[in-house]
Amino acid sequence: MPGFRGVVTFHATMRELETLLPFMKRHRRPLAWGLVLVCISNAFNAVGPRFLQHGIDALNRRAPFTEVRTAVLLLVAVAVAGGIARYGMRELLNSASRRVEYDVRNALYRYIQGMSAEFHDRYPTGDVMARTTNDLQAVRMVAGPAFMYLADTIIRAALVVPMMLHISGRLSAIALVPLIALPVVMTFIGGVIHRRSEAIQAQFSTMTTHAHENLSGVR
């Protein structure tokens, strides 16, 4: 049952993300400002088409050139301001995600240092090295880009969908119909990507273990 597996995977993912929250709370200020800039950039992007509409309407009714020029200048100003906000959003959230990765890496290192010799006998050094590289990069992607794009999508939908419905409910319904199938498609694709990613991670771990053993033997 793909739907049931998707729900189980979602809840398992949420439980795993709970372990990341304490590290993200340490950097809540840049994350919060990043979310503010997400809202600002989407607000500018939502207002831009209004100025474009105003400029086109002014051309159609042969309005004075000053009115058209004002609409164009406002459209350019909104686009520039939205671009600046989006740059700041990426800078803050991506920088915060790298600091989160740094904290998680240090915590993991301290944890490994405190483990017994039995742990190091059970898990090869190469496997541990693989997990402290690729897995922590995945953590950074969750704390930064994934968090950013999720917030960006939710806020953009909250701003754009009401405007679409205000302009034309029928056209909005036609445009939004494909989104009904999106959760099913994303669940299927996400499962495929997850399984392949785990297989690749296992191969990378094996390769790292062999490389470490060979280099240790040469030494």
PDB file of C-alpha atoms in Angstrom:
ATOM      1  CA  MET A   1       0.000   0.000   0.000  1.00  0.00           C
ATOM      2  CA  PRO A   2       1.953   3.039  -1.257  1.00  0.00           C
ATOM      3  CA  GLY A   3      -0.228   5.520   0.651  1.00  0.00           C
ATOM      4  CA  PHE A   4       0.216   3.704   3.977  1.00  0.00           C
ATOM      5  CA  ARG A   5       3.964   3.392   3.440  1.00  0.00           C
ATOM      6  CA  GLY A   6       4.089   7.100   2.650  1.00  0.00           C
ATOM      7  CA  VAL A   7       2.331   7.985   5.919  1.00  0.00           C
ATOM      8  CA  VAL A   8       4.627   5.698   7.925  1.00  0.00           C
ATOM      9  CA  THR A   9       7.690   7.183   6.227  1.00  0.00           C
ATOM     10  CA  PHE A  10       6.431  10.715   6.925  1.00  0.00           C
ATOM     11  CA  HIS A  11       5.957  10.050  10.646  1.00  0.00           C
ATOM     12  CA  ALA A  12       9.351   8.344  10.856  1.00  0.00           C
ATOM     13  CA  THR A  13      10.939  11.346   9.159  1.00  0.00           C
ATOM     14  CA  MET A  14       9.248  13.741  11.585  1.00  0.00           C
ATOM     15  CA  ARG A  15      10.603  11.761  14.548  1.00  0.00           C
ATOM     16  CA  GLU A  16      14.088  11.897  13.089  1.00  0.00           C
ATOM     17  CA  LEU A  17      13.822  15.640  12.503  1.00  0.00           C
ATOM     18  CA  GLU A  18      13.046  16.168  16.192  1.00  0.00           C
ATOM     19  CA  THR A  19      16.682  15.354  16.974  1.00  0.00           C
ATOM     20  CA  LEU A  20      17.716  18.241  14.705  1.00  0.00           C
ATOM     21  CA  LEU A  21      15.523  20.863  16.378  1.00  0.00           C
ATOM     22  CA  PRO A  22      17.851  21.586  19.353  1.00  0.00           C
ATOM     23  CA  PHE A  23      20.673  22.398  16.931  1.00  0.00           C
ATOM     24  CA  MET A  24      18.411  24.646  14.852  1.00  0.00           C
ATOM     25  CA  LYS A  25      17.206  26.484  17.971  1.00  0.00           C
ATOM     26  CA  ARG A  26      20.774  27.628  18.598  1.00  0.00           C
ATOM     27  CA  HIS A  27      20.589  29.562  15.332  1.00  0.00           C
ATOM     28  CA  ARG A  28      16.956  30.615  15.512  1.00  0.00           C
ATOM     29  CA  ARG A  29      17.741  34.299  14.927  1.00  0.00           C
ATOM     30  CA  PRO A  30      19.185  33.963  11.376  1.00  0.00           C
ATOM     31  CA  LEU A  31      16.553  31.329  10.609  1.00  0.00           C
ATOM     32  CA  ALA A  32      13.793  33.688  11.761  1.00  0.00           C
ATOM     33  CA  TRP A  33      15.184  36.598   9.739  1.00  0.00           C
ATOM     34  CA  GLY A  34      15.490  34.277   6.774  1.00  0.00           C
ATOM     35  CA  LEU A  35      11.783  33.453   7.082  1.00  0.00           C
ATOM     36  CA  VAL A  36      10.986  37.167   7.254  1.00  0.00           C
ATOM     37  CA  LEU A  37      12.872  37.701   4.001  1.00  0.00           C
ATOM     38  CA  VAL A  38      11.007  34.748   2.475  1.00  0.00           C
ATOM     39  CA  CYS A  39       7.744  36.571   3.223  1.00  0.00           C
ATOM     40  CA  ILE A  40       9.075  39.879   1.890  1.00  0.00           C
ATOM     41  CA  SER A  41      10.411  38.409  -1.349  1.00  0.00           C
ATOM     42  CA  ASN A  42       7.146  36.592  -2.041  1.00  0.00           C
ATOM     43  CA  ALA A  43       5.145  39.720  -1.271  1.00  0.00           C
ATOM     44  CA  PHE A  44       7.173  41.665  -3.856  1.00  0.00           C
ATOM     45  CA  ASN A  45       6.764  38.863  -6.386  1.00  0.00           C
ATOM     46  CA  ALA A  46       3.002  38.833  -5.818  1.00  0.00           C
ATOM     47  CA  VAL A  47       2.680  42.606  -6.246  1.00  0.00           C
ATOM     48  CA  GLY A  48       4.747  42.747  -9.454  1.00  0.00           C
ATOM     49  CA  PRO A  49       2.058  41.391 -11.834  1.00  0.00           C
ATOM     50  CA  ARG A  50      -0.323  44.099 -10.597  1.00  0.00           C
ATOM     51  CA  PHE A  51       2.003  46.819 -11.855  1.00  0.00           C
ATOM     52  CA  LEU A  52       2.409  44.950 -15.131  1.00  0.00           C
ATOM     53  CA  GLN A  53      -1.372  44.781 -15.477  1.00  0.00           C
ATOM     54  CA  HIS A  54      -1.638  48.491 -14.725  1.00  0.00           C
ATOM     55  CA  GLY A  55       0.957  49.309 -17.383  1.00  0.00           C
ATOM     56  CA  ILE A  56      -0.782  47.183 -20.039  1.00  0.00           C
ATOM     57  CA  ASP A  57      -4.158  48.723 -19.196  1.00  0.00           C
ATOM     58  CA  ALA A  58      -2.609  52.180 -19.480  1.00  0.00           C
ATOM     59  CA  LEU A  59      -1.275  51.343 -22.949  1.00  0.00           C
ATOM     60  CA  ASN A  60      -4.640  49.967 -24.071  1.00  0.00           C
ATOM     61  CA  ARG A  61      -6.528  53.083 -23.073  1.00  0.00           C
ATOM     62  CA  ARG A  62      -3.767  55.339 -24.485  1.00  0.00           C
ATOM     63  CA  ALA A  63      -2.988  56.910 -21.123  1.00  0.00           C
ATOM     64  CA  PRO A  64      -0.266  59.563 -20.769  1.00  0.00           C
ATOM     65  CA  PHE A  65       3.305  58.313 -21.021  1.00  0.00           C
ATOM     66  CA  THR A  66       4.011  59.314 -17.424  1.00  0.00           C
ATOM     67  CA  GLU A  67       1.468  56.756 -16.183  1.00  0.00           C
ATOM     68  CA  VAL A  68       3.062  53.979 -18.237  1.00  0.00           C
ATOM     69  CA  ARG A  69       6.527  55.030 -17.092  1.00  0.00           C
ATOM     70  CA  THR A  70       5.439  54.987 -13.452  1.00  0.00           C
ATOM     71  CA  ALA A  71       4.082  51.450 -13.825  1.00  0.00           C
ATOM     72  CA  VAL A  72       7.320  50.288 -15.477  1.00  0.00           C
ATOM     73  CA  LEU A  73       9.509  51.908 -12.815  1.00  0.00           C
ATOM     74  CA  LEU A  74       7.432  50.382 -10.031  1.00  0.00           C
ATOM     75  CA  LEU A  75       7.648  46.971 -11.706  1.00  0.00           C
ATOM     76  CA  VAL A  76      11.442  47.257 -11.957  1.00  0.00           C
ATOM     77  CA  ALA A  77      11.732  48.491  -8.358  1.00  0.00           C
ATOM     78  CA  VAL A  78       9.620  45.605  -7.068  1.00  0.00           C
ATOM     79  CA  ALA A  79      11.677  43.088  -9.059  1.00  0.00           C
ATOM     80  CA  VAL A  80      14.960  44.510  -7.703  1.00  0.00           C
ATOM     81  CA  ALA A  81      13.674  44.610  -4.120  1.00  0.00           C
ATOM     82  CA  GLY A  82      12.393  41.044  -4.423  1.00  0.00           C
ATOM     83  CA  GLY A  83      15.756  39.918  -5.789  1.00  0.00           C
ATOM     84  CA  ILE A  84      17.619  41.564  -2.908  1.00  0.00           C
ATOM     85  CA  ALA A  85      15.277  39.957  -0.373  1.00  0.00           C
ATOM     86  CA  ARG A  86      15.705  36.565  -2.032  1.00  0.00           C
ATOM     87  CA  TYR A  87      19.506  36.920  -1.950  1.00  0.00           C
ATOM     88  CA  GLY A  88      19.402  37.791   1.751  1.00  0.00           C
ATOM     89  CA  MET A  89      17.064  34.864   2.379  1.00  0.00           C
ATOM     90  CA  ARG A  90      19.464  32.415   0.770  1.00  0.00           C
ATOM     91  CA  GLU A  91      22.479  33.939   2.510  1.00  0.00           C
ATOM     92  CA  LEU A  92      20.940  33.759   5.981  1.00  0.00           C
ATOM     93  CA  LEU A  93      19.361  30.307   5.717  1.00  0.00           C
ATOM     94  CA  ASN A  94      22.264  28.632   3.932  1.00  0.00           C
ATOM     95  CA  SER A  95      24.779  30.134   6.369  1.00  0.00           C
ATOM     96  CA  ALA A  96      22.658  28.987   9.309  1.00  0.00           C
ATOM     97  CA  SER A  97      22.452  25.476   7.851  1.00  0.00           C
ATOM     98  CA  ARG A  98      26.243  25.282   7.642  1.00  0.00           C
ATOM     99  CA  ARG A  99      26.534  26.312  11.284  1.00  0.00           C
ATOM    100  CA  VAL A 100      23.952  23.667  12.192  1.00  0.00           C
ATOM    101  CA  GLU A 101      26.010  21.099  10.278  1.00  0.00           C
ATOM    102  CA  TYR A 102      29.127  22.225  12.166  1.00  0.00           C
ATOM    103  CA  ASP A 103      27.398  21.789  15.540  1.00  0.00           C
ATOM    104  CA  VAL A 104      26.005  18.375  14.595  1.00  0.00           C
ATOM    105  CA  ARG A 105      29.422  17.274  13.349  1.00  0.00           C
ATOM    106  CA  ASN A 106      31.075  18.291  16.624  1.00  0.00           C
ATOM    107  CA  ALA A 107      28.371  16.551  18.673  1.00  0.00           C
ATOM    108  CA  LEU A 108      28.766  13.397  16.591  1.00  0.00           C
ATOM    109  CA  TYR A 109      32.545  13.505  16.991  1.00  0.00           C
ATOM    110  CA  ARG A 110      32.237  13.813  20.768  1.00  0.00           C
ATOM    111  CA  TYR A 111      29.747  10.940  20.785  1.00  0.00           C
ATOM    112  CA  ILE A 112      32.063   8.689  18.760  1.00  0.00           C
ATOM    113  CA  GLN A 113      35.000   9.587  21.001  1.00  0.00           C
ATOM    114  CA  GLY A 114      33.040   8.407  24.013  1.00  0.00           C
ATOM    115  CA  MET A 115      32.089   5.034  22.533  1.00  0.00           C
ATOM    116  CA  SER A 116      33.655   1.809  23.730  1.00  0.00           C
ATOM    117  CA  ALA A 117      36.129  -0.332  21.814  1.00  0.00           C
ATOM    118  CA  GLU A 118      33.307  -2.783  21.094  1.00  0.00           C
ATOM    119  CA  PHE A 119      31.548  -0.101  19.038  1.00  0.00           C
ATOM    120  CA  HIS A 120      34.646   0.483  16.897  1.00  0.00           C
ATOM    121  CA  ASP A 121      35.048  -3.256  16.415  1.00  0.00           C
ATOM    122  CA  ARG A 122      31.446  -3.618  15.307  1.00  0.00           C
ATOM    123  CA  TYR A 123      31.395  -0.641  12.909  1.00  0.00           C
ATOM    124  CA  PRO A 124      34.326  -0.237  10.493  1.00  0.00           C
ATOM    125  CA  THR A 125      36.120   3.092  10.471  1.00  0.00           C
ATOM    126  CA  GLY A 126      35.321   3.568   6.803  1.00  0.00           C
ATOM    127  CA  ASP A 127      31.599   3.213   7.508  1.00  0.00           C
ATOM    128  CA  VAL A 128      31.794   5.819  10.263  1.00  0.00           C
ATOM    129  CA  MET A 129      33.745   8.148   7.962  1.00  0.00           C
ATOM    130  CA  ALA A 130      31.108   7.778   5.244  1.00  0.00           C
ATOM    131  CA  ARG A 131      28.316   8.616   7.659  1.00  0.00           C
ATOM    132  CA  THR A 132      30.124  11.693   8.963  1.00  0.00           C
ATOM    133  CA  THR A 133      30.440  13.105   5.442  1.00  0.00           C
ATOM    134  CA  ASN A 134      27.447  12.318   3.228  1.00  0.00           C
ATOM    135  CA  ASP A 135      24.902  11.981   6.016  1.00  0.00           C
ATOM    136  CA  LEU A 136      25.884  15.300   7.554  1.00  0.00           C
ATOM    137  CA  GLN A 137      25.657  16.969   4.155  1.00  0.00           C
ATOM    138  CA  ALA A 138      22.090  15.679   3.981  1.00  0.00           C
ATOM    139  CA  VAL A 139      21.466  17.202   7.413  1.00  0.00           C
ATOM    140  CA  ARG A 140      22.712  20.555   6.120  1.00  0.00           C
ATOM    141  CA  MET A 141      20.385  20.306   3.123  1.00  0.00           C
ATOM    142  CA  VAL A 142      17.425  19.713   5.445  1.00  0.00           C
ATOM    143  CA  ALA A 143      18.326  22.565   7.806  1.00  0.00           C
ATOM    144  CA  GLY A 144      18.901  25.014   4.938  1.00  0.00           C
ATOM    145  CA  PRO A 145      17.607  24.565   1.377  1.00  0.00           C
ATOM    146  CA  ALA A 146      14.798  22.118   2.240  1.00  0.00           C
ATOM    147  CA  PHE A 147      13.559  24.355   5.074  1.00  0.00           C
ATOM    148  CA  MET A 148      13.827  27.403   2.810  1.00  0.00           C
ATOM    149  CA  TYR A 149      11.986  25.917  -0.162  1.00  0.00           C
ATOM    150  CA  LEU A 150       9.230  24.479   2.035  1.00  0.00           C
ATOM    151  CA  ALA A 151       8.567  27.861   3.637  1.00  0.00           C
ATOM    152  CA  ASP A 152       8.857  29.588   0.255  1.00  0.00           C
ATOM    153  CA  THR A 153       6.279  27.276  -1.329  1.00  0.00           C
ATOM    154  CA  ILE A 154       3.773  27.593   1.524  1.00  0.00           C
ATOM    155  CA  ILE A 155       4.011  31.390   1.700  1.00  0.00           C
ATOM    156  CA  ARG A 156       3.871  31.795  -2.071  1.00  0.00           C
ATOM    157  CA  ALA A 157       0.775  29.606  -2.292  1.00  0.00           C
ATOM    158  CA  ALA A 158      -0.874  31.565   0.529  1.00  0.00           C
ATOM    159  CA  LEU A 159      -0.278  34.824  -1.369  1.00  0.00           C
ATOM    160  CA  VAL A 160      -0.812  33.754  -4.972  1.00  0.00           C
ATOM    161  CA  VAL A 161      -3.818  31.411  -4.769  1.00  0.00           C
ATOM    162  CA  PRO A 162      -6.208  34.057  -3.324  1.00  0.00           C
ATOM    163  CA  MET A 163      -5.111  36.487  -6.042  1.00  0.00           C
ATOM    164  CA  MET A 164      -5.728  33.832  -8.697  1.00  0.00           C
ATOM    165  CA  LEU A 165      -9.197  33.124  -7.319  1.00  0.00           C
ATOM    166  CA  HIS A 166      -9.964  36.840  -7.257  1.00  0.00           C
ATOM    167  CA  ILE A 167      -9.034  37.199 -10.933  1.00  0.00           C
ATOM    168  CA  SER A 168     -10.803  34.062 -12.214  1.00  0.00           C
ATOM    169  CA  GLY A 169     -12.060  31.168 -10.149  1.00  0.00           C
ATOM    170  CA  ARG A 170     -12.573  28.951 -13.193  1.00  0.00           C
ATOM    171  CA  LEU A 171      -9.062  29.445 -14.588  1.00  0.00           C
ATOM    172  CA  SER A 172      -7.608  29.006 -11.103  1.00  0.00           C
ATOM    173  CA  ALA A 173      -9.410  25.685 -10.693  1.00  0.00           C
ATOM    174  CA  ILE A 174      -8.094  24.479 -14.056  1.00  0.00           C
ATOM    175  CA  ALA A 175      -4.550  25.535 -13.137  1.00  0.00           C
ATOM    176  CA  LEU A 176      -4.704  23.903  -9.694  1.00  0.00           C
ATOM    177  CA  VAL A 177      -6.247  20.575 -10.758  1.00  0.00           C
ATOM    178  CA  PRO A 178      -2.831  18.961 -11.515  1.00  0.00           C
ATOM    179  CA  LEU A 179      -1.791  19.680  -7.916  1.00  0.00           C
ATOM    180  CA  ILE A 180      -4.272  17.050  -6.708  1.00  0.00           C
ATOM    181  CA  ALA A 181      -2.063  14.278  -8.088  1.00  0.00           C
ATOM    182  CA  LEU A 182       1.138  15.916  -6.836  1.00  0.00           C
ATOM    183  CA  PRO A 183       1.206  14.264  -3.347  1.00  0.00           C
ATOM    184  CA  VAL A 184       0.820  10.786  -4.873  1.00  0.00           C
ATOM    185  CA  VAL A 185       3.526  11.432  -7.459  1.00  0.00           C
ATOM    186  CA  MET A 186       5.884  12.945  -4.882  1.00  0.00           C
ATOM    187  CA  THR A 187       5.330  10.021  -2.493  1.00  0.00           C
ATOM    188  CA  PHE A 188       6.214   7.549  -5.235  1.00  0.00           C
ATOM    189  CA  ILE A 189       9.229   9.502  -6.503  1.00  0.00           C
ATOM    190  CA  GLY A 190      10.398  10.213  -2.954  1.00  0.00           C
ATOM    191  CA  GLY A 191      10.306   6.503  -2.131  1.00  0.00           C
ATOM    192  CA  VAL A 192      12.329   5.633  -5.229  1.00  0.00           C
ATOM    193  CA  ILE A 193      14.904   8.334  -4.483  1.00  0.00           C
ATOM    194  CA  HIS A 194      15.131   7.247  -0.837  1.00  0.00           C
ATOM    195  CA  ARG A 195      15.745   3.590  -1.707  1.00  0.00           C
ATOM    196  CA  ARG A 196      18.359   4.443  -4.325  1.00  0.00           C
ATOM    197  CA  SER A 197      20.034   6.900  -1.974  1.00  0.00           C
ATOM    198  CA  GLU A 198      20.293   4.237   0.730  1.00  0.00           C
ATOM    199  CA  ALA A 199      21.780   1.773  -1.771  1.00  0.00           C
ATOM    200  CA  ILE A 200      24.329   4.355  -2.913  1.00  0.00           C
ATOM    201  CA  GLN A 201      25.180   5.202   0.691  1.00  0.00           C
ATOM    202  CA  ALA A 202      25.761   1.522   1.449  1.00  0.00           C
ATOM    203  CA  GLN A 203      28.076   1.183  -1.549  1.00  0.00           C
ATOM    204  CA  PHE A 204      29.919   4.354  -0.581  1.00  0.00           C
ATOM    205  CA  SER A 205      30.327   3.039   2.958  1.00  0.00           C
ATOM    206  CA  THR A 206      31.730  -0.257   1.660  1.00  0.00           C
ATOM    207  CA  MET A 207      34.101   1.541  -0.690  1.00  0.00           C
ATOM    208  CA  THR A 208      35.311   3.852   2.087  1.00  0.00           C
ATOM    209  CA  THR A 209      35.874   0.880   4.388  1.00  0.00           C
ATOM    210  CA  HIS A 210      37.952  -0.955   1.760  1.00  0.00           C
ATOM    211  CA  ALA A 211      39.958   2.186   0.992  1.00  0.00           C
ATOM    212  CA  HIS A 212      40.678   2.760   4.679  1.00  0.00           C
ATOM    213  CA  GLU A 213      41.755  -0.855   5.194  1.00  0.00           C
ATOM    214  CA  ASN A 214      44.030  -0.789   2.136  1.00  0.00           C
ATOM    215  CA  LEU A 215      45.656   2.491   3.131  1.00  0.00           C
ATOM    216  CA  SER A 216      46.087   1.279   6.708  1.00  0.00           C
ATOM    217  CA  GLY A 217      47.737  -1.892   5.385  1.00  0.00           C
ATOM    218  CA  VAL A 218      50.154   0.139   3.246  1.00  0.00           C
ATOM    219  CA  ARG A 219      51.115   2.244   6.235  1.00  0.00           C
TER     220      ARG A 219
END
